[in-house]
CSV table of C-alpha atoms in Angstrom, one decimal:
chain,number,residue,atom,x,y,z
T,1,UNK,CA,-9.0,-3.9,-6.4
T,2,UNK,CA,-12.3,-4.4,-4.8
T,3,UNK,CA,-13.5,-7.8,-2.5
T,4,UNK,CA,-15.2,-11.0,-4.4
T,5,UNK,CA,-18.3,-12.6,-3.8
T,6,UNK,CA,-17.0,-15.8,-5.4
T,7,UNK,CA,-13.7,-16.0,-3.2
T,8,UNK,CA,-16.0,-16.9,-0.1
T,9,UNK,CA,-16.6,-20.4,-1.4
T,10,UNK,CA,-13.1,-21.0,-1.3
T,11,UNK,CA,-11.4,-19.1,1.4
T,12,UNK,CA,-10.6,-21.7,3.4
T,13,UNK,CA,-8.7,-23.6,1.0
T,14,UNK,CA,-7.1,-20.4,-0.7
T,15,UNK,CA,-5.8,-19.6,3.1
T,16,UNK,CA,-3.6,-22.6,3.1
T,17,UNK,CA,-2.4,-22.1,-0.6
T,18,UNK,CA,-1.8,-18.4,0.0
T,19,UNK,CA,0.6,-19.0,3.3
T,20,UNK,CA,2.5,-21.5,1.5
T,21,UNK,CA,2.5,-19.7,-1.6
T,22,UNK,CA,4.1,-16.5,0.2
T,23,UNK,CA,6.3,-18.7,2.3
T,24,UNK,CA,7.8,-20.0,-0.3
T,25,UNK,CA,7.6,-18.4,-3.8
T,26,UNK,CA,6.2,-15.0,-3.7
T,27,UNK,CA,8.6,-13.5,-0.8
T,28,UNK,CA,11.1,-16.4,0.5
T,29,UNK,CA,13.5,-16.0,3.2
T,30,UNK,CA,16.2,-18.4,2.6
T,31,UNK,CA,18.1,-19.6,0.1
T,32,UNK,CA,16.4,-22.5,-0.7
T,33,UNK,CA,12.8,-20.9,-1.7
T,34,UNK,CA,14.9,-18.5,-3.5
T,35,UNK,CA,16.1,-21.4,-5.5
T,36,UNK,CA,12.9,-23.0,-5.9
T,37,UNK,CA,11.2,-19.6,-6.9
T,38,UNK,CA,13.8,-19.0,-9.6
T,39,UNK,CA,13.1,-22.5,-10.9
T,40,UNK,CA,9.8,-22.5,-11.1
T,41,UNK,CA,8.3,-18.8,-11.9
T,42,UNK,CA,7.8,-19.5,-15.7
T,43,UNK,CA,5.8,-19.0,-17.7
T,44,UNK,CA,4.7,-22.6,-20.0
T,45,UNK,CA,3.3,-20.5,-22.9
T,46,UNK,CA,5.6,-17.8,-23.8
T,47,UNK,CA,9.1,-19.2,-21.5
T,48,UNK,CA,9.1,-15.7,-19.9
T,49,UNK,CA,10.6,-14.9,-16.7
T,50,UNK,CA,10.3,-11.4,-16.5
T,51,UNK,CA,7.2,-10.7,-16.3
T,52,UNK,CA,5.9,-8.6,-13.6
T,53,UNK,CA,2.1,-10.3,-14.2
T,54,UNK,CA,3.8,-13.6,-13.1
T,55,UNK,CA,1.3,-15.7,-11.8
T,56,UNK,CA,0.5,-18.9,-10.2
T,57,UNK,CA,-2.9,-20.5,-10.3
T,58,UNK,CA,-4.4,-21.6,-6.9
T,59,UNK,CA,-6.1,-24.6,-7.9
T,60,UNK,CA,-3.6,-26.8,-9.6
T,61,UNK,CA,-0.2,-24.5,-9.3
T,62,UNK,CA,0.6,-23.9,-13.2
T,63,UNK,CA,2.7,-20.8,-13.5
T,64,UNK,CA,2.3,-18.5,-16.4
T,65,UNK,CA,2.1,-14.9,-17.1
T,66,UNK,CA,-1.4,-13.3,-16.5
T,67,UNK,CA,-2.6,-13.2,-20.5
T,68,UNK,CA,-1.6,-16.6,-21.2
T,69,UNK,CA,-3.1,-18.1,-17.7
T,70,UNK,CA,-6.1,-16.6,-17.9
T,71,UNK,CA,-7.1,-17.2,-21.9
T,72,UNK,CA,-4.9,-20.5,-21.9
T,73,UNK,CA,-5.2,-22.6,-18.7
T,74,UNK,CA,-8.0,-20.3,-16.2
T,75,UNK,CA,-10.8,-20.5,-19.0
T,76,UNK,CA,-10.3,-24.2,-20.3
T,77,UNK,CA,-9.4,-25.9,-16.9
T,78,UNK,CA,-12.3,-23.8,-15.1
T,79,UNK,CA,-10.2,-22.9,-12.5
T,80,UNK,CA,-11.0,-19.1,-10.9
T,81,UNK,CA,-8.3,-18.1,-8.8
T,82,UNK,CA,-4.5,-17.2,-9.3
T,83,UNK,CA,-1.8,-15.2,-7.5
T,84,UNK,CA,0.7,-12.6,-8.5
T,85,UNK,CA,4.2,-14.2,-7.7
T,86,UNK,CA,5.4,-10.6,-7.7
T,87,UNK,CA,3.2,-9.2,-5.3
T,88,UNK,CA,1.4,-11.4,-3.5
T,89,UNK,CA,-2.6,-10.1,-4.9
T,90,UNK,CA,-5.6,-12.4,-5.7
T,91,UNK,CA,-7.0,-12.4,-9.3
T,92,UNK,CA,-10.2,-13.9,-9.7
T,93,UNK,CA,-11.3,-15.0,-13.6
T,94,UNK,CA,-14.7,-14.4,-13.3
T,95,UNK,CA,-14.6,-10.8,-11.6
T,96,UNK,CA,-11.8,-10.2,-14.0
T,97,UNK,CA,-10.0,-7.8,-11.6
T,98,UNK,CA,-7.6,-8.6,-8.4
T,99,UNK,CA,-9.5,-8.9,-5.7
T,100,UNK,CA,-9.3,-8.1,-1.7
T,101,UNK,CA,-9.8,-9.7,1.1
T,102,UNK,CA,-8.6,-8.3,4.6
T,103,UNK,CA,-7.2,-11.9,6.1
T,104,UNK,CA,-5.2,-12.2,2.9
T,105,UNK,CA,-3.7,-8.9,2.9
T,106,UNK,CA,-3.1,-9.1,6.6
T,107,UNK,CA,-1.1,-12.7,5.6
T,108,UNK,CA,0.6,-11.2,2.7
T,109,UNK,CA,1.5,-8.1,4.5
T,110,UNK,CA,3.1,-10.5,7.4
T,111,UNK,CA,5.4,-12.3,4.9
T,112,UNK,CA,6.0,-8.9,2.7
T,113,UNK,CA,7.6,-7.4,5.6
T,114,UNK,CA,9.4,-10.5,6.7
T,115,UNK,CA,10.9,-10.2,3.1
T,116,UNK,CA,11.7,-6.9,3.4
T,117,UNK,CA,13.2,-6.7,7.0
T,118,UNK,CA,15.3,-9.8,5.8
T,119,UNK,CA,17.3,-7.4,2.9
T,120,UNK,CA,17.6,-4.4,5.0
T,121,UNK,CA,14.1,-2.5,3.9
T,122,UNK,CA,11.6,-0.1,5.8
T,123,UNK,CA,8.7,-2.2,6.6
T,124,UNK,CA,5.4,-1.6,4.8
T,125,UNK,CA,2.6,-0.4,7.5
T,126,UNK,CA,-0.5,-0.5,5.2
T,127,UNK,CA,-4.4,0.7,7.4
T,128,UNK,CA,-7.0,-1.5,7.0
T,129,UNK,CA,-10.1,0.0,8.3
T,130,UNK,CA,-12.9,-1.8,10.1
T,131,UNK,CA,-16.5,-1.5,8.9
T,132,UNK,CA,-16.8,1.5,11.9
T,133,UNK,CA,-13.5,3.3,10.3
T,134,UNK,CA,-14.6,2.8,6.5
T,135,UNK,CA,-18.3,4.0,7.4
T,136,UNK,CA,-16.5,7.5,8.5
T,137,UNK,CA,-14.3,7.9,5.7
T,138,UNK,CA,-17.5,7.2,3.4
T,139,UNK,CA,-18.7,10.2,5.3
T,140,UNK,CA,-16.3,12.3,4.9
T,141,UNK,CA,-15.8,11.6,1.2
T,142,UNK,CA,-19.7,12.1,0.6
T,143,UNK,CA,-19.2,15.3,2.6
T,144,UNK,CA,-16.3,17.1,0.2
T,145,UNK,CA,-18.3,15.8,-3.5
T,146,UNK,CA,-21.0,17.7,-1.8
T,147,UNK,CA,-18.5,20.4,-1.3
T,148,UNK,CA,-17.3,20.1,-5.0
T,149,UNK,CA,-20.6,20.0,-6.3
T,150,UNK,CA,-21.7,23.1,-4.7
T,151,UNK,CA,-18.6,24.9,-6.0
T,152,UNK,CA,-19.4,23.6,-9.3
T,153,UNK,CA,-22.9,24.6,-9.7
T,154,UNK,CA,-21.8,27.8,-8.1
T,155,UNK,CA,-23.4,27.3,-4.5
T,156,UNK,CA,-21.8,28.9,-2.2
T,157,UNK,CA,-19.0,26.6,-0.4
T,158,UNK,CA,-19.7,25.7,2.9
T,159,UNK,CA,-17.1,27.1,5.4
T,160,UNK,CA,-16.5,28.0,9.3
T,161,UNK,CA,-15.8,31.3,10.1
T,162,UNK,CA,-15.2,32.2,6.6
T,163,UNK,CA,-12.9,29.5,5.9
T,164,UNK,CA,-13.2,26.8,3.2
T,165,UNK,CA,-13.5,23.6,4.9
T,166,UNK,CA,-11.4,21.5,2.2
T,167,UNK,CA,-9.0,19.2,3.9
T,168,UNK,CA,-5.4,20.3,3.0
T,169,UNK,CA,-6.2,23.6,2.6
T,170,UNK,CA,-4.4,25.6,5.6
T,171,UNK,CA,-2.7,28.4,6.1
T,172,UNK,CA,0.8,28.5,8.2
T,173,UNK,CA,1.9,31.1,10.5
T,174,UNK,CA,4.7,33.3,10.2
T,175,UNK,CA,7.4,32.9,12.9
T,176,UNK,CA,9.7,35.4,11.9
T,177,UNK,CA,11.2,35.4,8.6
T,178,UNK,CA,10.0,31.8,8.0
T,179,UNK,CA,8.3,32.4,4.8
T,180,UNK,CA,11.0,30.4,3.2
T,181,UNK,CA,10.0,26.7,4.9
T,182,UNK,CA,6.3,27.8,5.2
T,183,UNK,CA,6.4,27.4,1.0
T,184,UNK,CA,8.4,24.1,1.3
T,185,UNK,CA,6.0,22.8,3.7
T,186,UNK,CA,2.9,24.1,1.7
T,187,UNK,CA,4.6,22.4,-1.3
T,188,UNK,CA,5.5,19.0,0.4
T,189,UNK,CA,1.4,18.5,2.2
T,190,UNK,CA,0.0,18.8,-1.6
T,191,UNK,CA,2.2,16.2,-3.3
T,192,UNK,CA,0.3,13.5,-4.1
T,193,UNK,CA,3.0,10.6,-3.5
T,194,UNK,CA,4.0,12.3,-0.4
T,195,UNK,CA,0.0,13.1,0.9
T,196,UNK,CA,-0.4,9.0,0.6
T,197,UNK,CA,2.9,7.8,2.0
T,198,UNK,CA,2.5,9.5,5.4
T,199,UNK,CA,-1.3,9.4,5.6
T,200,UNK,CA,-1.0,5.9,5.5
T,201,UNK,CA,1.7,5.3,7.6
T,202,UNK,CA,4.3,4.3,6.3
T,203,UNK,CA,6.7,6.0,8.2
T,204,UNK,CA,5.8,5.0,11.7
T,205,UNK,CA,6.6,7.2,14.4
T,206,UNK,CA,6.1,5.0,17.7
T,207,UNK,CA,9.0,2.3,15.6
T,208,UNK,CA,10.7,5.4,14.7
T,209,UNK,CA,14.3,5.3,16.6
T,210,UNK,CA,15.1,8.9,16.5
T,211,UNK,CA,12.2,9.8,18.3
T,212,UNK,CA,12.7,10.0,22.0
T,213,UNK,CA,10.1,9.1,24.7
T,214,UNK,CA,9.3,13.2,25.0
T,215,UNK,CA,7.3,15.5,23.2
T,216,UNK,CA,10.1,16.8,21.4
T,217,UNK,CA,11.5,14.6,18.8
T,218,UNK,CA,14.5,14.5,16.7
T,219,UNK,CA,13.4,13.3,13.5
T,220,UNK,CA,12.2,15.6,10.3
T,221,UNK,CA,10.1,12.4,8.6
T,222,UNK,CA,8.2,12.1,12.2
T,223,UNK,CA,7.0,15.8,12.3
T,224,UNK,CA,6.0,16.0,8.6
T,225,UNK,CA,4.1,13.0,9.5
T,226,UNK,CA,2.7,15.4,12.3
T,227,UNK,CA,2.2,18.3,9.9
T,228,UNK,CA,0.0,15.8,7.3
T,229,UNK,CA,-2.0,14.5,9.8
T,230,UNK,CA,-2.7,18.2,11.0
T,231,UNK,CA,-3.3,19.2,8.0
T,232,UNK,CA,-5.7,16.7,6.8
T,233,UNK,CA,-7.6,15.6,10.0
T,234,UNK,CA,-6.9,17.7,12.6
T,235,UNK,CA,-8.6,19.0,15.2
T,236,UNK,CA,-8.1,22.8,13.9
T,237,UNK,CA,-8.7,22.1,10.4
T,238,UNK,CA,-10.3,26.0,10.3
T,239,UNK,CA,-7.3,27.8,11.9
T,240,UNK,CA,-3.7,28.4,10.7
T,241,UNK,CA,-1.1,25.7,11.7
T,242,UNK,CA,2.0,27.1,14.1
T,243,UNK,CA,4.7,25.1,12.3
T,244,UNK,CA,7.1,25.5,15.9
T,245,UNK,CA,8.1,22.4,16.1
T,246,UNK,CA,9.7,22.4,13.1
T,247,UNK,CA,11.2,25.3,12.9
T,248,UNK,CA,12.9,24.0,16.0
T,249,UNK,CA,14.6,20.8,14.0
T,250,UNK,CA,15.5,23.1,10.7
T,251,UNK,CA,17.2,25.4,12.8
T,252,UNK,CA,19.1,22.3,14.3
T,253,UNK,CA,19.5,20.1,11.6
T,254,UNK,CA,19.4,22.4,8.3
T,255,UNK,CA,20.2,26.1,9.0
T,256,UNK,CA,23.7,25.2,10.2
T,257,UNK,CA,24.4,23.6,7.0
T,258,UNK,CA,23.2,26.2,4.8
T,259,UNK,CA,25.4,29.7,3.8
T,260,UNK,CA,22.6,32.5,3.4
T,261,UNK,CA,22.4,34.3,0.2
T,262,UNK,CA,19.1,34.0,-1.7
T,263,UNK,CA,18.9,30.1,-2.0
T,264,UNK,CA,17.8,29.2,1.2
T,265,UNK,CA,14.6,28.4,-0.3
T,266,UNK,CA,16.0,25.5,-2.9
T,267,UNK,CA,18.4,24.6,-0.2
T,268,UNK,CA,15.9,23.2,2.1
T,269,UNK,CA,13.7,22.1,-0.7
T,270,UNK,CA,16.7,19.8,-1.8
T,271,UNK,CA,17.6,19.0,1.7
T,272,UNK,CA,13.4,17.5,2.1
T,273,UNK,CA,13.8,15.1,-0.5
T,274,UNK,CA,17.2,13.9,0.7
T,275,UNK,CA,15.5,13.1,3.9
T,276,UNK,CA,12.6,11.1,1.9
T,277,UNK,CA,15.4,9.3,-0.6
T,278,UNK,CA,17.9,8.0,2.3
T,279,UNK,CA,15.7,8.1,5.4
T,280,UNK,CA,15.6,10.7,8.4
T,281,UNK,CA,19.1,9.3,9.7
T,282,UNK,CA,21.0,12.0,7.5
């Protein structure tokens, strides 16, 4: 997805399309634009339903899956914009890609989370950086492919102290016999799925309502949001992390459900993901 030097022409019009589109066919709210969603999401070429490509063109409305819109109607009507009735993106014929635009995704976002507060969801907290925001994170990503391509044409790495300097990497302090949840922990920060869901906010602490107004919290999803951020931008990116706090909430909330005898480890690893499948309330 990347932005659109063609959508500028049309923004203003597209604006008005797109709220109405997402009021009423992409995520309604009430029975009625359910109803009228069901009716019309269809595709005139192939009859399909189904589809998750479902789209609706922005300049005359015709619904129709994504091949058939864009070789049969997009191309011979001239038409350059349509929207996913699934999700809410912009595709644009001539860039041949979905596009982004921040005052659409801010607009979509709105309505997505309307949707999803409406059948009992978490809402979606997506960051979209300003140019000041984005110009630092270009920074830093030019800075570790340097750190890459020094390792790779066997440069020495740049470090502190000794220390390689590539975010995520970080070591954990030993608080006793904790060697057990410094391996889940060490496990969970380098998951992929995990890494993007909490450096991006999606579970937001200050909405989060087991988390008190003190510097202790309650919640296990709020202090692995803690531990990501740490781990990936903190402060002491070149020194071990103390992992007290949550020691403090597993002794709480998982040692007392645990018998002792070897399997502590897969216990607690098991325990994790419940708390990411059914929410910190557990």
């Amino acid at each position: 997805m990347r932005s659109c030097i063609h959508f500028a022409k049309k923004k203003v019009s597209i604006l008005r399309k797109c709220d109405l589109l997402y009021k009423r066919i992409v995520f309604p709210t009430t029975k009625q634009n359910n109803k009228i969603k069901a009716w019309l999401v269809l595709c005139r070429c192939c009859g399909t339903r189904l589809n998750p490509l479902m789209m609706c063109c922005l300049d005359c409305s015709t619904f129709g899956c994504l091949k058939h819109l864009r070789n049969a109607h997009l191309q011979e009507k001239g038409h350059l914009f349509a929207m996913s009735t699934c999700f809410g993106e912009i595709f644009c014929l001539k860039c041949d890609d979905f596009i982004y635009d921040r005052k659409i995704e801010k607009i979509r976002s709105e309505y997505q989370n309307a949707r999803r507060k409406l059948l009992g969801l978490s809402l979606q907290h997506r960051w979209n950086p300003g140019r000041y925001e984005a110009r630092l994170c270009r920074r830093s990503s030019l800075r570790l492919l340097r750190l890459l391509n020094s390792n790779n044409t066997g440069n020495s790495q740049q470090s502190i102290g000794g220390t390689s300097s590539i975010p995520g990497l970080r070591g954990l302090v030993n608080l006793g016999n904790t060697c057990f949840m410094n391996s889940i922990i060490q496990t969970l920060v380098h998951i992929p799925m995990l890494r993007d869901y909490f450096l991006s906010d999606q579970h937001n602490c200050k909405l989060c309502s087991l988390t008190p107004n003190s510097d202790l919290n309650t919640c296990l999803m709020c202090e692995l949001s803690h531990i990501f951020q740490e781990f990936y931008g903190g402060e002491s990116l070149y020194s071990p992390f103390v992992p007290n706090r949550m020691l403090h909430l597993v002794c709480f909330q998982f040692l007392e459900r645990v018998v002792f005898g070897g399997s502590e480890k897969l216990n607690l690893f098991a325990y994790a993901f419940k708390i990411f499948a059914c929410g910190s309330e557990i």
